[in-house]
Amino acid sequence: MTRLLLIEDEPGLVLTLSDRLRAEGYAVEHAADGDTGFERALEAPFDVILLDVGLPGRNGFDVVRDLRQREVHTPVLMLTARGQVTDRVIGLKLGADDYLTKPFEAAELLARIEAVLRRAGRAAPGPTRRHRFGDVVVDLDRAEVHRRNVPIELAAKEFGLLCYLLENRGRVVTRDEALTHVWGYEAMPTTRTVDVHIAGLRQKLEAEPGRPRHILTVHGRGYKLVP
């Protein structure tokens, strides 16, 4: 399994990134400050390091510089709120392999991780075919859904909509987008069709369908699946 060290001090971002990266097949370890992250990177072999710049203790620039001085050549992708060219240049000159400015889309982060792994001659994990959120497990290979180990019967379009939400987990999916990708251009459904199917999924998969925790409405925009 591809091992990834996430050195980041924002709890919300750590939770979001860790969930998404694990869902993509990475083994994720987290360090909340620069000193701890530096020590872990020395002690254990990782395939890639995601490194925030603004860290307690050693900042990200110091971490990547000190790692390279200690002959640690693990690919480093720096994450930062700083967007100035000079900051990017400093990070790259100190030994970072790539640089991503916050806020960013998870899809771009995943693509950049895969790119630095390719350049380093390492393989990214294959796409996972088994997903979990709450007490629900979705096995795409078998087209099966279980909740608390009990099989759940979904209609074909309910399953298709659930798969599309899983593919885009953490991102808002508009009703029009769902109609296009799940029902297709020629089916001529209405936006109400999406609402009805979302309600059906919540009824079958949420512990409290009236107060969903995972299949969320983003008012005025669409729906979002939160693992």
CSV table of C-alpha atoms in Angstrom, one decimal:
chain,number,residue,atom,x,y,z
A,1,MET,CA,0.0,0.0,0.0
A,2,THR,CA,1.3,3.5,-0.9
A,3,ARG,CA,2.2,5.3,2.3
A,4,LEU,CA,1.6,9.0,2.7
A,5,LEU,CA,2.7,11.3,5.5
A,6,LEU,CA,0.4,14.3,5.9
A,7,ILE,CA,2.0,17.2,7.9
A,8,GLU,CA,-0.8,19.7,8.5
A,9,ASP,CA,-2.2,21.5,11.5
A,10,GLU,CA,-5.7,22.4,10.3
A,11,PRO,CA,-8.0,19.7,11.9
A,12,GLY,CA,-10.8,20.1,9.4
A,13,LEU,CA,-8.4,19.8,6.4
A,14,VAL,CA,-6.7,16.8,8.0
A,15,LEU,CA,-10.0,15.0,8.4
A,16,THR,CA,-11.2,15.8,4.9
A,17,LEU,CA,-7.9,14.9,3.2
A,18,SER,CA,-7.3,11.8,5.3
A,19,ASP,CA,-10.8,10.4,4.5
A,20,ARG,CA,-10.4,11.1,0.8
A,21,LEU,CA,-6.9,9.7,0.5
A,22,ARG,CA,-7.8,6.5,2.4
A,23,ALA,CA,-10.8,6.1,0.2
A,24,GLU,CA,-8.4,6.3,-2.8
A,25,GLY,CA,-6.2,3.5,-1.4
A,26,TYR,CA,-3.5,5.4,0.4
A,27,ALA,CA,-2.2,4.5,3.9
A,28,VAL,CA,-2.2,7.9,5.7
A,29,GLU,CA,-0.2,9.0,8.7
A,30,HIS,CA,-0.6,12.4,10.2
A,31,ALA,CA,1.7,14.8,12.1
A,32,ALA,CA,0.3,18.1,13.4
A,33,ASP,CA,3.5,20.1,13.6
A,34,GLY,CA,6.8,20.5,11.7
A,35,ASP,CA,9.1,18.9,14.3
A,36,THR,CA,6.9,15.7,14.7
A,37,GLY,CA,6.5,15.4,10.9
A,38,PHE,CA,10.3,15.8,10.4
A,39,GLU,CA,11.0,13.0,12.9
A,40,ARG,CA,8.5,10.7,11.4
A,41,ALA,CA,9.9,11.3,7.9
A,42,LEU,CA,13.3,10.3,9.2
A,43,GLU,CA,12.1,7.3,11.1
A,44,ALA,CA,9.7,5.6,8.6
A,45,PRO,CA,9.7,5.1,4.9
A,46,PHE,CA,6.9,7.0,3.1
A,47,ASP,CA,6.1,7.2,-0.6
A,48,VAL,CA,5.1,10.8,-0.6
A,49,ILE,CA,4.9,13.7,2.0
A,50,LEU,CA,2.1,16.3,1.9
A,51,LEU,CA,3.7,19.3,3.7
A,52,ASP,CA,1.9,22.5,4.9
A,53,VAL,CA,4.1,25.6,5.0
A,54,GLY,CA,2.6,27.4,8.0
A,55,LEU,CA,3.2,24.8,10.8
A,56,PRO,CA,3.9,25.1,14.5
A,57,GLY,CA,7.6,24.4,15.3
A,58,ARG,CA,9.6,24.0,12.1
A,59,ASN,CA,7.7,25.5,9.2
A,60,GLY,CA,7.3,23.6,6.0
A,61,PHE,CA,10.3,25.3,4.3
A,62,ASP,CA,12.5,24.3,7.2
A,63,VAL,CA,11.2,20.7,7.2
A,64,VAL,CA,11.9,20.1,3.5
A,65,ARG,CA,15.3,21.8,3.7
A,66,ASP,CA,16.3,19.7,6.7
A,67,LEU,CA,15.0,16.5,5.1
A,68,ARG,CA,17.1,17.0,2.0
A,69,GLN,CA,20.1,17.8,4.1
A,70,ARG,CA,19.6,14.5,5.9
A,71,GLU,CA,19.5,12.7,2.5
A,72,VAL,CA,15.7,11.9,2.7
A,73,HIS,CA,14.5,12.0,-0.9
A,74,THR,CA,10.9,11.2,-0.4
A,75,PRO,CA,8.8,13.2,-2.9
A,76,VAL,CA,7.3,16.3,-1.1
A,77,LEU,CA,4.2,18.1,-2.2
A,78,MET,CA,3.8,21.4,-0.4
A,79,LEU,CA,0.4,22.8,0.6
A,80,THR,CA,0.1,26.4,1.5
A,81,ALA,CA,-2.2,29.4,1.6
A,82,ARG,CA,0.6,31.5,0.3
A,83,GLY,CA,0.2,32.1,-3.4
A,84,GLN,CA,3.2,34.4,-4.1
A,85,VAL,CA,5.6,33.2,-6.8
A,86,THR,CA,8.6,33.8,-4.4
A,87,ASP,CA,7.1,31.4,-1.9
A,88,ARG,CA,6.7,28.7,-4.6
A,89,VAL,CA,10.2,29.3,-5.8
A,90,ILE,CA,11.7,29.0,-2.3
A,91,GLY,CA,9.8,25.7,-1.6
A,92,LEU,CA,11.0,24.2,-4.9
A,93,LYS,CA,14.6,25.4,-4.5
A,94,LEU,CA,14.7,23.9,-1.0
A,95,GLY,CA,13.8,20.5,-2.5
A,96,ALA,CA,10.0,20.3,-2.8
A,97,ASP,CA,8.8,18.4,-5.8
A,98,ASP,CA,5.5,20.3,-6.3
A,99,TYR,CA,3.5,23.1,-4.8
A,100,LEU,CA,-0.3,23.4,-4.4
A,101,THR,CA,-2.0,26.6,-3.1
A,102,LYS,CA,-5.0,26.4,-0.8
A,103,PRO,CA,-7.9,26.2,-1.4
A,104,PHE,CA,-7.7,23.4,-3.9
A,105,GLU,CA,-9.9,20.7,-5.3
A,106,ALA,CA,-9.3,17.1,-4.1
A,107,ALA,CA,-9.1,15.9,-7.7
A,108,GLU,CA,-6.2,18.2,-8.4
A,109,LEU,CA,-4.4,17.1,-5.3
A,110,LEU,CA,-4.8,13.5,-6.2
A,111,ALA,CA,-3.5,14.2,-9.7
A,112,ARG,CA,-0.5,16.0,-8.4
A,113,ILE,CA,0.3,13.1,-5.9
A,114,GLU,CA,0.1,10.6,-8.8
A,115,ALA,CA,2.4,12.9,-10.9
A,116,VAL,CA,5.1,13.1,-8.2
A,117,LEU,CA,4.9,9.4,-7.6
A,118,ARG,CA,5.4,8.7,-11.3
A,119,ARG,CA,8.4,11.0,-11.5
A,120,ALA,CA,9.9,9.2,-8.5
A,121,GLY,CA,9.2,5.8,-10.2
A,122,ARG,CA,6.6,4.8,-7.6
A,123,ALA,CA,3.1,3.6,-8.3
A,124,ALA,CA,-0.1,5.2,-7.1
A,125,PRO,CA,-2.7,2.8,-5.6
A,126,GLY,CA,-5.3,1.6,-8.0
A,127,PRO,CA,-8.8,3.0,-7.6
A,128,THR,CA,-10.7,1.4,-4.7
A,129,ARG,CA,-13.9,-0.4,-5.6
A,130,ARG,CA,-15.2,-0.6,-2.0
A,131,HIS,CA,-16.4,2.5,-0.2
A,132,ARG,CA,-17.6,3.1,3.3
A,133,PHE,CA,-19.5,6.0,4.9
A,134,GLY,CA,-21.1,5.8,8.3
A,135,ASP,CA,-22.4,2.2,8.7
A,136,VAL,CA,-22.8,1.7,4.9
A,137,VAL,CA,-20.5,-0.3,2.7
A,138,VAL,CA,-20.7,0.0,-1.1
A,139,ASP,CA,-19.0,-2.7,-3.2
A,140,LEU,CA,-18.8,-1.5,-6.8
A,141,ASP,CA,-17.4,-4.7,-8.2
A,142,ARG,CA,-20.4,-6.7,-6.9
A,143,ALA,CA,-22.9,-3.9,-7.2
A,144,GLU,CA,-23.8,-4.5,-3.5
A,145,VAL,CA,-24.8,-2.2,-0.7
A,146,HIS,CA,-24.8,-3.2,2.9
A,147,ARG,CA,-25.8,-1.2,6.0
A,148,ARG,CA,-24.8,-2.7,9.3
A,149,ASN,CA,-23.9,-5.9,7.4
A,150,VAL,CA,-27.5,-6.2,6.1
A,151,PRO,CA,-28.0,-6.1,2.3
A,152,ILE,CA,-29.8,-3.1,1.0
A,153,GLU,CA,-31.8,-3.3,-2.2
A,154,LEU,CA,-31.5,-0.2,-4.4
A,155,ALA,CA,-33.2,0.6,-7.6
A,156,ALA,CA,-30.9,0.8,-10.6
A,157,LYS,CA,-31.0,4.6,-10.8
A,158,GLU,CA,-30.6,4.9,-7.0
A,159,PHE,CA,-27.4,2.8,-7.3
A,160,GLY,CA,-26.2,4.8,-10.2
A,161,LEU,CA,-26.8,8.1,-8.4
A,162,LEU,CA,-25.1,6.7,-5.3
A,163,CYS,CA,-22.0,5.7,-7.4
A,164,TYR,CA,-21.9,9.2,-8.9
A,165,LEU,CA,-22.0,10.8,-5.5
A,166,LEU,CA,-19.3,8.5,-4.3
A,167,GLU,CA,-17.1,9.4,-7.3
A,168,ASN,CA,-17.5,13.0,-6.4
A,169,ARG,CA,-17.6,12.7,-2.6
A,170,GLY,CA,-17.0,16.0,-0.8
A,171,ARG,CA,-18.0,18.0,-3.9
A,172,VAL,CA,-21.4,19.5,-4.7
A,173,VAL,CA,-23.2,17.7,-7.5
A,174,THR,CA,-25.8,19.8,-9.1
A,175,ARG,CA,-29.2,18.3,-10.2
A,176,ASP,CA,-28.4,19.0,-13.8
A,177,GLU,CA,-25.1,17.3,-13.5
A,178,ALA,CA,-26.7,14.2,-11.9
A,179,LEU,CA,-29.3,14.1,-14.6
A,180,THR,CA,-26.7,14.2,-17.3
A,181,HIS,CA,-24.4,11.5,-15.9
A,182,VAL,CA,-26.9,9.1,-14.3
A,183,TRP,CA,-30.0,9.4,-16.5
A,184,GLY,CA,-28.4,10.7,-19.7
A,185,TYR,CA,-29.4,13.4,-22.2
A,186,GLU,CA,-32.1,11.3,-23.9
A,187,ALA,CA,-34.0,10.2,-20.8
A,188,MET,CA,-35.7,13.6,-20.4
A,189,PRO,CA,-36.2,13.4,-16.6
A,190,THR,CA,-36.8,16.5,-14.4
A,191,THR,CA,-34.8,17.9,-11.6
A,192,ARG,CA,-37.6,16.6,-9.3
A,193,THR,CA,-36.4,13.1,-10.3
A,194,VAL,CA,-33.1,13.6,-8.6
A,195,ASP,CA,-34.8,14.9,-5.4
A,196,VAL,CA,-37.0,11.8,-5.3
A,197,HIS,CA,-34.1,9.4,-5.7
A,198,ILE,CA,-32.0,11.3,-3.1
A,199,ALA,CA,-35.0,10.9,-0.7
A,200,GLY,CA,-35.0,7.2,-1.5
A,201,LEU,CA,-31.3,6.8,-0.8
A,202,ARG,CA,-31.6,8.7,2.5
A,203,GLN,CA,-34.5,6.5,3.6
A,204,LYS,CA,-32.5,3.4,3.0
A,205,LEU,CA,-29.0,4.5,4.0
A,206,GLU,CA,-29.2,7.2,6.6
A,207,ALA,CA,-29.8,6.5,10.3
A,208,GLU,CA,-32.1,9.5,10.4
A,209,PRO,CA,-33.4,10.2,6.9
A,210,GLY,CA,-34.9,13.5,8.1
A,211,ARG,CA,-31.6,14.7,9.5
A,212,PRO,CA,-29.0,13.2,7.0
A,213,ARG,CA,-25.4,13.1,8.0
A,214,HIS,CA,-23.9,11.8,4.7
A,215,ILE,CA,-26.1,12.7,1.8
A,216,LEU,CA,-26.5,16.4,2.3
A,217,THR,CA,-28.5,19.1,0.5
A,218,VAL,CA,-26.5,22.2,-0.4
A,219,HIS,CA,-29.3,24.7,-0.8
A,220,GLY,CA,-29.5,26.4,-4.2
A,221,ARG,CA,-26.8,24.2,-5.6
A,222,GLY,CA,-27.4,20.4,-5.3
A,223,TYR,CA,-26.2,17.5,-3.2
A,224,LYS,CA,-23.0,16.3,-1.6
A,225,LEU,CA,-21.9,13.0,-0.1
A,226,VAL,CA,-19.8,13.4,3.0
A,227,PRO,CA,-18.1,10.2,4.1
